[in-house]
mmCIF file of C-alpha atoms and ligand atoms in Angstrom:
data_model
loop_
_atom_site.group_PDB
_atom_site.id
_atom_site.type_symbol
_atom_site.label_atom_id
_atom_site.label_comp_id
_atom_site.label_asym_id
_atom_site.label_seq_id
_atom_site.Cartn_x
_atom_site.Cartn_y
_atom_site.Cartn_z
ATOM 1 C CA UNK T 1 97.679 96.306 60.396
ATOM 2 C CA UNK T 2 99.525 94.763 62.646
ATOM 3 C CA UNK T 3 101.589 96.827 65.011
ATOM 4 C CA UNK T 4 100.826 100.347 66.022
ATOM 5 C CA UNK T 5 100.344 103.191 63.843
ATOM 6 C CA UNK T 6 102.330 106.479 64.456
ATOM 7 C CA UNK T 7 101.720 108.803 62.076
ATOM 8 C CA UNK T 8 104.624 111.717 63.140
ATOM 9 C CA UNK T 9 108.546 110.975 62.951
ATOM 10 C CA UNK T 10 110.977 113.058 61.978
ATOM 11 C CA UNK T 11 114.397 111.928 60.086
ATOM 12 C CA UNK T 12 117.952 113.575 59.023
ATOM 13 C CA UNK T 13 116.126 115.104 55.897
ATOM 14 C CA UNK T 14 114.842 117.485 58.699
ATOM 15 C CA UNK T 15 115.474 117.430 62.471
ATOM 16 C CA UNK T 16 115.614 113.930 63.129
ATOM 17 C CA UNK T 17 119.138 112.102 64.020
ATOM 18 C CA UNK T 18 118.169 109.382 61.699
ATOM 19 C CA UNK T 19 118.379 108.933 58.275
ATOM 20 C CA UNK T 20 114.651 107.826 56.422
ATOM 21 C CA UNK T 21 116.354 104.371 56.252
ATOM 22 C CA UNK T 22 117.813 104.271 60.027
ATOM 23 C CA UNK T 23 114.032 105.550 60.841
ATOM 24 C CA UNK T 24 112.150 102.990 58.693
ATOM 25 C CA UNK T 25 114.616 100.017 60.513
ATOM 26 C CA UNK T 26 113.812 101.654 63.892
ATOM 27 C CA UNK T 27 110.158 101.428 63.316
ATOM 28 C CA UNK T 28 110.448 97.891 62.153
ATOM 29 C CA UNK T 29 112.829 96.391 64.877
ATOM 30 C CA UNK T 30 109.898 98.864 67.373
ATOM 31 C CA UNK T 31 107.740 96.557 66.153
ATOM 32 C CA UNK T 32 105.122 98.995 64.432
ATOM 33 C CA UNK T 33 102.957 98.445 61.554
ATOM 34 C CA UNK T 34 103.039 101.659 60.253
ATOM 35 C CA UNK T 35 104.685 104.948 60.374
ATOM 36 C CA UNK T 36 103.863 108.615 58.410
ATOM 37 C CA UNK T 37 107.511 110.199 57.645
ATOM 38 C CA UNK T 38 106.292 113.675 58.720
ATOM 39 C CA UNK T 39 110.006 116.173 57.867
ATOM 40 C CA UNK T 40 109.315 119.625 58.505
ATOM 41 C CA UNK T 41 108.509 121.709 55.354
ATOM 42 C CA UNK T 42 110.020 118.711 53.416
ATOM 43 C CA UNK T 43 108.995 115.326 51.202
ATOM 44 C CA UNK T 44 112.742 114.682 50.556
ATOM 45 C CA UNK T 45 112.838 111.431 52.728
ATOM 46 C CA UNK T 46 109.966 110.231 50.898
ATOM 47 C CA UNK T 47 111.611 107.761 48.861
ATOM 48 C CA UNK T 48 114.559 106.569 50.530
ATOM 49 C CA UNK T 49 111.962 105.591 53.288
ATOM 50 C CA UNK T 50 109.711 103.749 51.031
ATOM 51 C CA UNK T 51 112.668 102.138 49.427
ATOM 52 C CA UNK T 52 114.217 101.182 53.447
ATOM 53 C CA UNK T 53 110.483 99.701 54.182
ATOM 54 C CA UNK T 54 110.258 97.094 50.689
ATOM 55 C CA UNK T 55 110.444 93.718 51.882
ATOM 56 C CA UNK T 56 109.746 94.360 55.884
ATOM 57 C CA UNK T 57 105.663 94.734 56.081
ATOM 58 C CA UNK T 58 106.035 98.309 57.405
ATOM 59 C CA UNK T 59 103.687 100.960 55.748
ATOM 60 C CA UNK T 60 105.271 103.725 55.616
ATOM 61 C CA UNK T 61 102.527 107.225 54.662
ATOM 62 C CA UNK T 62 104.144 109.875 53.014
ATOM 63 C CA UNK T 63 103.952 113.101 55.128
ATOM 64 C CA UNK T 64 105.454 116.395 56.500
ATOM 65 C CA UNK T 65 104.719 118.658 59.356
ATOM 66 C CA UNK T 66 104.210 122.366 58.117
ATOM 67 C CA UNK T 67 105.364 125.445 59.605
ATOM 68 C CA UNK T 68 102.756 128.107 60.093
ATOM 69 C CA UNK T 69 102.236 130.885 62.305
ATOM 70 C CA UNK T 70 98.804 133.192 63.645
ATOM 71 C CA UNK T 71 101.178 136.044 65.332
ATOM 72 C CA UNK T 72 104.604 135.379 66.643
ATOM 73 C CA UNK T 73 103.210 131.968 67.603
ATOM 74 C CA UNK T 74 104.561 128.935 65.672
ATOM 75 C CA UNK T 75 101.558 126.339 64.671
ATOM 76 C CA UNK T 76 102.174 122.953 63.143
ATOM 77 C CA UNK T 77 100.033 121.221 60.299
ATOM 78 C CA UNK T 78 100.385 117.293 59.534
ATOM 79 C CA UNK T 79 99.760 116.952 56.039
ATOM 80 C CA UNK T 80 99.256 113.431 54.677
ATOM 81 C CA UNK T 81 99.074 111.713 51.542
ATOM 82 C CA UNK T 82 99.207 114.984 49.478
ATOM 83 C CA UNK T 83 100.848 115.020 45.537
ATOM 84 C CA UNK T 84 104.050 116.172 46.594
ATOM 85 C CA UNK T 85 104.873 117.866 43.224
ATOM 86 C CA UNK T 86 101.828 120.156 43.832
ATOM 87 C CA UNK T 87 103.243 123.650 42.548
ATOM 88 C CA UNK T 88 101.058 125.235 45.402
ATOM 89 C CA UNK T 89 102.724 123.384 48.230
ATOM 90 C CA UNK T 90 106.536 123.069 46.460
ATOM 91 C CA UNK T 91 106.309 127.036 46.258
ATOM 92 C CA UNK T 92 105.271 127.334 49.950
ATOM 93 C CA UNK T 93 107.705 125.232 51.151
ATOM 94 C CA UNK T 94 110.510 126.025 49.214
ATOM 95 C CA UNK T 95 109.797 129.858 50.722
ATOM 96 C CA UNK T 96 109.656 128.397 54.182
ATOM 97 C CA UNK T 97 113.168 126.453 54.187
ATOM 98 C CA UNK T 98 114.623 129.498 52.385
ATOM 99 C CA UNK T 99 113.477 131.430 55.253
ATOM 100 C CA UNK T 100 114.560 128.947 58.047
ATOM 101 C CA UNK T 101 118.390 129.267 56.614
ATOM 102 C CA UNK T 102 118.733 133.058 56.527
ATOM 103 C CA UNK T 103 117.062 132.827 59.992
ATOM 104 C CA UNK T 104 119.454 130.299 61.291
ATOM 105 C CA UNK T 105 122.084 132.151 60.006
ATOM 106 C CA UNK T 106 121.513 135.342 61.470
ATOM 107 C CA UNK T 107 120.817 133.135 64.922
ATOM 108 C CA UNK T 108 123.971 132.186 64.670
ATOM 109 C CA UNK T 109 125.545 135.454 63.669
ATOM 110 C CA UNK T 110 124.519 136.826 67.154
ATOM 111 C CA UNK T 111 125.218 133.617 69.457
ATOM 112 C CA UNK T 112 128.783 133.941 67.452
ATOM 113 C CA UNK T 113 128.901 137.159 69.426
ATOM 114 C CA UNK T 114 129.107 135.391 72.502
ATOM 115 C CA UNK T 115 130.202 132.103 72.257
ATOM 116 C CA UNK T 116 132.720 129.856 70.129
ATOM 117 C CA UNK T 117 130.465 129.032 67.283
ATOM 118 C CA UNK T 118 130.592 129.111 63.361
ATOM 119 C CA UNK T 119 128.171 128.626 60.222
ATOM 120 C CA UNK T 120 130.503 125.523 59.424
ATOM 121 C CA UNK T 121 129.511 124.102 62.687
ATOM 122 C CA UNK T 122 125.793 124.182 61.988
ATOM 123 C CA UNK T 123 126.489 123.117 58.343
ATOM 124 C CA UNK T 124 128.339 119.815 60.176
ATOM 125 C CA UNK T 125 125.314 119.095 61.887
ATOM 126 C CA UNK T 126 122.465 118.811 59.142
ATOM 127 C CA UNK T 127 122.092 116.969 56.101
ATOM 128 C CA UNK T 128 122.905 118.592 52.318
ATOM 129 C CA UNK T 129 118.959 120.057 51.727
ATOM 130 C CA UNK T 130 117.903 119.207 54.727
ATOM 131 C CA UNK T 131 115.078 121.996 56.719
ATOM 132 C CA UNK T 132 117.249 123.739 59.033
ATOM 133 C CA UNK T 133 116.576 124.516 62.036
ATOM 134 C CA UNK T 134 117.090 125.427 65.295
ATOM 135 C CA UNK T 135 117.998 122.182 66.578
ATOM 136 C CA UNK T 136 121.004 121.881 64.135
ATOM 137 C CA UNK T 137 122.125 124.929 66.003
ATOM 138 C CA UNK T 138 121.878 122.834 69.058
ATOM 139 C CA UNK T 139 123.569 120.374 68.126
ATOM 140 C CA UNK T 140 126.394 122.359 67.345
ATOM 141 C CA UNK T 141 126.475 123.923 70.350
ATOM 142 C CA UNK T 142 126.547 120.626 71.413
ATOM 143 C CA UNK T 143 129.283 119.843 69.460
ATOM 144 C CA UNK T 144 131.350 122.562 70.879
ATOM 145 C CA UNK T 145 130.612 121.704 74.827
ATOM 146 C CA UNK T 146 128.211 125.027 74.804
ATOM 147 C CA UNK T 147 125.534 122.616 76.655
ATOM 148 C CA UNK T 148 124.884 119.149 77.394
ATOM 149 C CA UNK T 149 122.593 117.958 75.012
ATOM 150 C CA UNK T 150 119.974 119.557 72.055
ATOM 151 C CA UNK T 151 116.951 119.818 75.125
ATOM 152 C CA UNK T 152 119.248 121.796 77.249
ATOM 153 C CA UNK T 153 120.086 124.404 74.108
ATOM 154 C CA UNK T 154 116.603 125.037 73.439
ATOM 155 C CA UNK T 155 116.353 125.779 77.384
ATOM 156 C CA UNK T 156 119.102 128.160 77.512
ATOM 157 C CA UNK T 157 120.514 129.513 74.725
ATOM 158 C CA UNK T 158 118.058 129.082 71.942
ATOM 159 C CA UNK T 159 115.241 130.090 73.784
ATOM 160 C CA UNK T 160 113.286 132.937 72.843
ATOM 161 C CA UNK T 161 114.086 134.822 75.840
ATOM 162 C CA UNK T 162 117.914 134.621 75.610
ATOM 163 C CA UNK T 163 118.099 137.318 72.953
ATOM 164 C CA UNK T 164 119.242 135.029 69.758
ATOM 165 C CA UNK T 165 116.215 134.599 68.631
ATOM 166 C CA UNK T 166 114.053 135.226 65.438
ATOM 167 C CA UNK T 167 111.273 133.928 64.028
ATOM 168 C CA UNK T 168 111.018 133.096 60.056
ATOM 169 C CA UNK T 169 108.553 132.959 57.635
ATOM 170 C CA UNK T 170 105.637 131.011 57.634
ATOM 171 C CA UNK T 171 101.665 131.122 56.433
ATOM 172 C CA UNK T 172 98.762 131.246 58.470
ATOM 173 C CA UNK T 173 97.188 127.852 58.934
ATOM 174 C CA UNK T 174 93.998 128.724 56.855
ATOM 175 C CA UNK T 175 96.336 128.963 53.826
ATOM 176 C CA UNK T 176 98.380 126.371 54.948
ATOM 177 C CA UNK T 177 95.166 124.045 55.288
ATOM 178 C CA UNK T 178 93.592 125.062 51.663
ATOM 179 C CA UNK T 179 97.166 124.251 50.240
ATOM 180 C CA UNK T 180 97.645 120.684 51.842
ATOM 181 C CA UNK T 181 93.895 120.197 50.996
ATOM 182 C CA UNK T 182 93.884 121.725 46.974
ATOM 183 C CA UNK T 183 97.042 119.140 46.814
ATOM 184 C CA UNK T 184 94.736 116.085 47.787
ATOM 185 C CA UNK T 185 96.636 115.616 51.127
ATOM 186 C CA UNK T 186 94.778 115.564 54.538
ATOM 187 C CA UNK T 187 95.755 117.942 57.280
ATOM 188 C CA UNK T 188 95.813 117.471 60.992
ATOM 189 C CA UNK T 189 96.986 119.693 63.453
ATOM 190 C CA UNK T 190 99.833 118.830 65.309
ATOM 191 C CA UNK T 191 99.979 118.825 69.011
ATOM 192 C CA UNK T 192 97.200 121.655 69.170
ATOM 193 C CA UNK T 193 97.318 121.587 73.160
ATOM 194 C CA UNK T 194 101.088 122.581 74.148
ATOM 195 C CA UNK T 195 101.462 124.922 77.138
ATOM 196 C CA UNK T 196 101.339 128.097 75.927
ATOM 197 C CA UNK T 197 99.960 127.311 72.550
ATOM 198 C CA UNK T 198 96.484 126.735 74.105
ATOM 199 C CA UNK T 199 95.246 130.135 72.863
ATOM 200 C CA UNK T 200 96.342 129.489 69.403
ATOM 201 C CA UNK T 201 93.366 128.117 68.130
ATOM 202 C CA UNK T 202 90.350 129.432 69.934
ATOM 203 C CA UNK T 203 87.239 127.649 68.763
ATOM 204 C CA UNK T 204 86.138 130.057 66.094
ATOM 205 C CA UNK T 205 89.381 130.055 64.110
ATOM 206 C CA UNK T 206 89.083 125.993 64.444
ATOM 207 C CA UNK T 207 85.947 126.522 62.561
ATOM 208 C CA UNK T 208 87.402 128.122 59.576
ATOM 209 C CA UNK T 209 89.948 125.645 59.286
ATOM 210 C CA UNK T 210 87.285 123.013 59.475
ATOM 211 C CA UNK T 211 85.207 124.656 57.046
ATOM 212 C CA UNK T 212 88.579 124.724 55.044
ATOM 213 C CA UNK T 213 88.990 120.759 55.315
ATOM 214 C CA UNK T 214 90.737 120.050 58.397
ATOM 215 C CA UNK T 215 90.550 116.377 58.938
ATOM 216 C CA UNK T 216 91.674 115.871 62.784
ATOM 217 C CA UNK T 217 93.783 116.732 65.912
ATOM 218 C CA UNK T 218 96.793 115.490 67.194
ATOM 219 C CA UNK T 219 95.417 114.603 71.122
ATOM 220 C CA UNK T 220 97.452 111.913 72.361
ATOM 221 C CA UNK T 221 101.131 113.675 71.965
ATOM 222 C CA UNK T 222 103.637 113.909 75.149
ATOM 223 C CA UNK T 223 103.382 117.665 74.751
ATOM 224 C CA UNK T 224 99.858 118.124 75.167
ATOM 225 C CA UNK T 225 98.574 119.361 78.510
ATOM 226 C CA UNK T 226 96.092 117.489 80.226
ATOM 227 C CA UNK T 227 93.517 119.766 80.118
ATOM 228 C CA UNK T 228 94.946 120.894 76.444
ATOM 229 C CA UNK T 229 94.065 117.404 75.785
ATOM 230 C CA UNK T 230 90.077 117.883 77.692
ATOM 231 C CA UNK T 231 89.289 120.754 75.561
ATOM 232 C CA UNK T 232 90.768 119.285 72.114
ATOM 233 C CA UNK T 233 88.682 115.950 73.242
ATOM 234 C CA UNK T 234 85.513 118.599 73.231
ATOM 235 C CA UNK T 235 86.490 120.182 70.189
ATOM 236 C CA UNK T 236 87.032 116.924 68.287
ATOM 237 C CA UNK T 237 83.274 115.970 69.102
ATOM 238 C CA UNK T 238 81.921 119.115 68.582
ATOM 239 C CA UNK T 239 83.458 119.099 65.081
ATOM 240 C CA UNK T 240 83.562 115.489 63.944
ATOM 241 C CA UNK T 241 87.138 115.438 63.860
ATOM 242 C CA UNK T 242 89.242 112.300 63.701
ATOM 243 C CA UNK T 243 91.696 112.515 66.853
ATOM 244 C CA UNK T 244 95.391 110.632 66.427
ATOM 245 C CA UNK T 245 98.151 110.044 68.602
ATOM 246 C CA UNK T 246 101.874 110.066 67.985
ATOM 247 C CA UNK T 247 105.125 110.100 68.857
ATOM 248 C CA UNK T 248 106.861 113.159 67.049
ATOM 249 C CA UNK T 249 109.938 110.786 67.273
ATOM 250 C CA UNK T 250 113.222 112.996 66.503
ATOM 251 C CA UNK T 251 115.592 109.824 66.930
ATOM 252 C CA UNK T 252 117.946 110.644 70.102
ATOM 253 C CA UNK T 253 117.166 115.023 69.077
ATOM 254 C CA UNK T 254 114.679 114.076 71.583
ATOM 255 C CA UNK T 255 113.203 111.881 74.063
ATOM 256 C CA UNK T 256 110.011 110.506 72.303
ATOM 257 C CA UNK T 257 110.476 107.171 71.781
ATOM 258 C CA UNK T 258 108.635 105.573 68.377
ATOM 259 C CA UNK T 259 105.142 104.373 69.042
ATOM 260 C CA UNK T 260 104.669 106.166 72.337
ATOM 261 C CA UNK T 261 101.666 107.273 71.688
ATOM 262 C CA UNK T 262 99.669 105.935 68.644
ATOM 263 C CA UNK T 263 96.637 106.323 66.245
ATOM 264 C CA UNK T 264 93.077 103.831 66.147
ATOM 265 C CA UNK T 265 92.908 101.484 63.383
ATOM 266 C CA UNK T 266 89.753 103.182 62.207
ATOM 267 C CA UNK T 267 90.936 106.431 62.258
ATOM 268 C CA UNK T 268 94.053 105.553 60.244
ATOM 269 C CA UNK T 269 91.270 103.711 57.556
ATOM 270 C CA UNK T 270 89.637 106.759 56.631
ATOM 271 C CA UNK T 271 92.723 108.943 56.683
ATOM 272 C CA UNK T 272 93.979 106.566 54.168
ATOM 273 C CA UNK T 273 90.669 106.892 52.262
ATOM 274 C CA UNK T 274 90.691 110.308 52.355
ATOM 275 C CA UNK T 275 93.839 111.322 50.525
ATOM 276 C CA UNK T 276 93.983 111.226 46.901
ATOM 277 C CA UNK T 277 97.488 113.159 46.085
ATOM 278 C CA UNK T 278 99.979 110.048 46.961
ATOM 279 C CA UNK T 279 99.544 106.344 48.698
ATOM 280 C CA UNK T 280 101.106 104.741 51.657
ATOM 281 C CA UNK T 281 103.605 102.381 50.467
ATOM 282 C CA UNK T 282 103.564 98.976 52.311
ATOM 283 C CA UNK T 283 107.612 97.326 51.608
HETATM 284 P P1 AMP Z 301 112.495 125.484 65.031
HETATM 285 O O1 AMP Z 301 111.189 124.760 64.294
HETATM 286 O O2 AMP Z 301 114.044 125.871 64.378
HETATM 287 O O3 AMP Z 301 112.266 127.033 65.988
HETATM 288 O O4 AMP Z 301 113.061 124.922 66.125
HETATM 289 C C1 AMP Z 301 111.683 123.950 66.395
HETATM 290 C C2 AMP Z 301 111.553 122.710 66.698
HETATM 291 O O5 AMP Z 301 112.940 122.081 67.154
HETATM 292 C C3 AMP Z 301 110.341 122.056 67.249
HETATM 293 O O6 AMP Z 301 109.635 121.430 65.778
HETATM 294 C C4 AMP Z 301 110.736 120.304 67.897
HETATM 295 O O7 AMP Z 301 110.479 119.305 67.537
HETATM 296 C C5 AMP Z 301 112.210 120.689 67.221
HETATM 297 N N1 AMP Z 301 113.546 120.025 68.714
HETATM 298 C C6 AMP Z 301 113.628 118.931 68.200
HETATM 299 N N2 AMP Z 301 114.381 118.700 69.226
HETATM 300 C C7 AMP Z 301 114.596 118.971 70.375
HETATM 301 C C8 AMP Z 301 114.417 119.211 71.767
HETATM 302 N N3 AMP Z 301 115.257 118.257 72.453
HETATM 303 N N4 AMP Z 301 113.908 120.480 72.416
HETATM 304 C C9 AMP Z 301 112.882 120.807 71.779
HETATM 305 N N5 AMP Z 301 112.514 120.978 70.563
HETATM 306 C C10 AMP Z 301 113.710 120.229 69.685
HETATM 307 ZN ZN1 ZN Z 302 111.413 118.771 65.185
HETATM 308 FE FE1 FE Z 303 106.128 120.039 65.656
HETATM 309 FE FE1 FE Z 304 107.162 117.266 64.884
#
């Protein structure tokens, strides 16, 4: 592997601003060795990403970022190299996407009582069949001129405290890990040390996930706090978990740049060896 390895990126199949082809081209231009395409609750970008990588030398690792929750808190699980046709995962992700859609409609309904915003505005910001989320509502609010950019929307109108928010359905992290493992995939907890999320995975809960087949923790991620990283590093050593680093690139949707954090080649090799449901594609 010649360039950096970035195992967490989003395309317009979820809430990234670039199509899978544009994402792959951006990775090639940035000199990356491998990226994982990890759209929220969807594998719909895999085929296009593989096609775009053809002839470039870039490796594309098929993946997804699964939405899960513990109580009202959202927990993200990265999943790699699973079988995209596994019925358990297909059913669960369809259920999550459907709930995301209804939830987005409700949020827009509430916002539209106070701001000039329609459901069509939101649809205009999302690709056909893409996993809908607050980022698309944010983009619609930007297009209407209510906020200057996506991040500002998250800090104001879309913030849970603003009163328009509602959660969507998501499985427990244990169920998600079990589904990924059953589909031949490799599960890694995404940014588990962000502000406010530190309390979500206490040691005993993590132990349960490890027993179910959790492979690693995404420690080098810009949203993990310094104290969070320290704690995660201790936990990774204690449970013999792999540690990854990645950008969580969303195109122009977030300030995160490709390969601003990356994963060590040894960890990457172990991850590739562990997955049995699908293979990485080297173009
Ligand atoms: P949702 O899952 O619909 O509640 O929306 C939260 C998601 O928005 C998270 O996965 C974030 O990664 C994503 N997101 C994308 N762009 C931004 C941004 N500029 N600020 C905050 N979150 C963002
Ligand atoms: Zn996202
Ligand atoms: Fe995430
Ligand atoms: Fe992400």
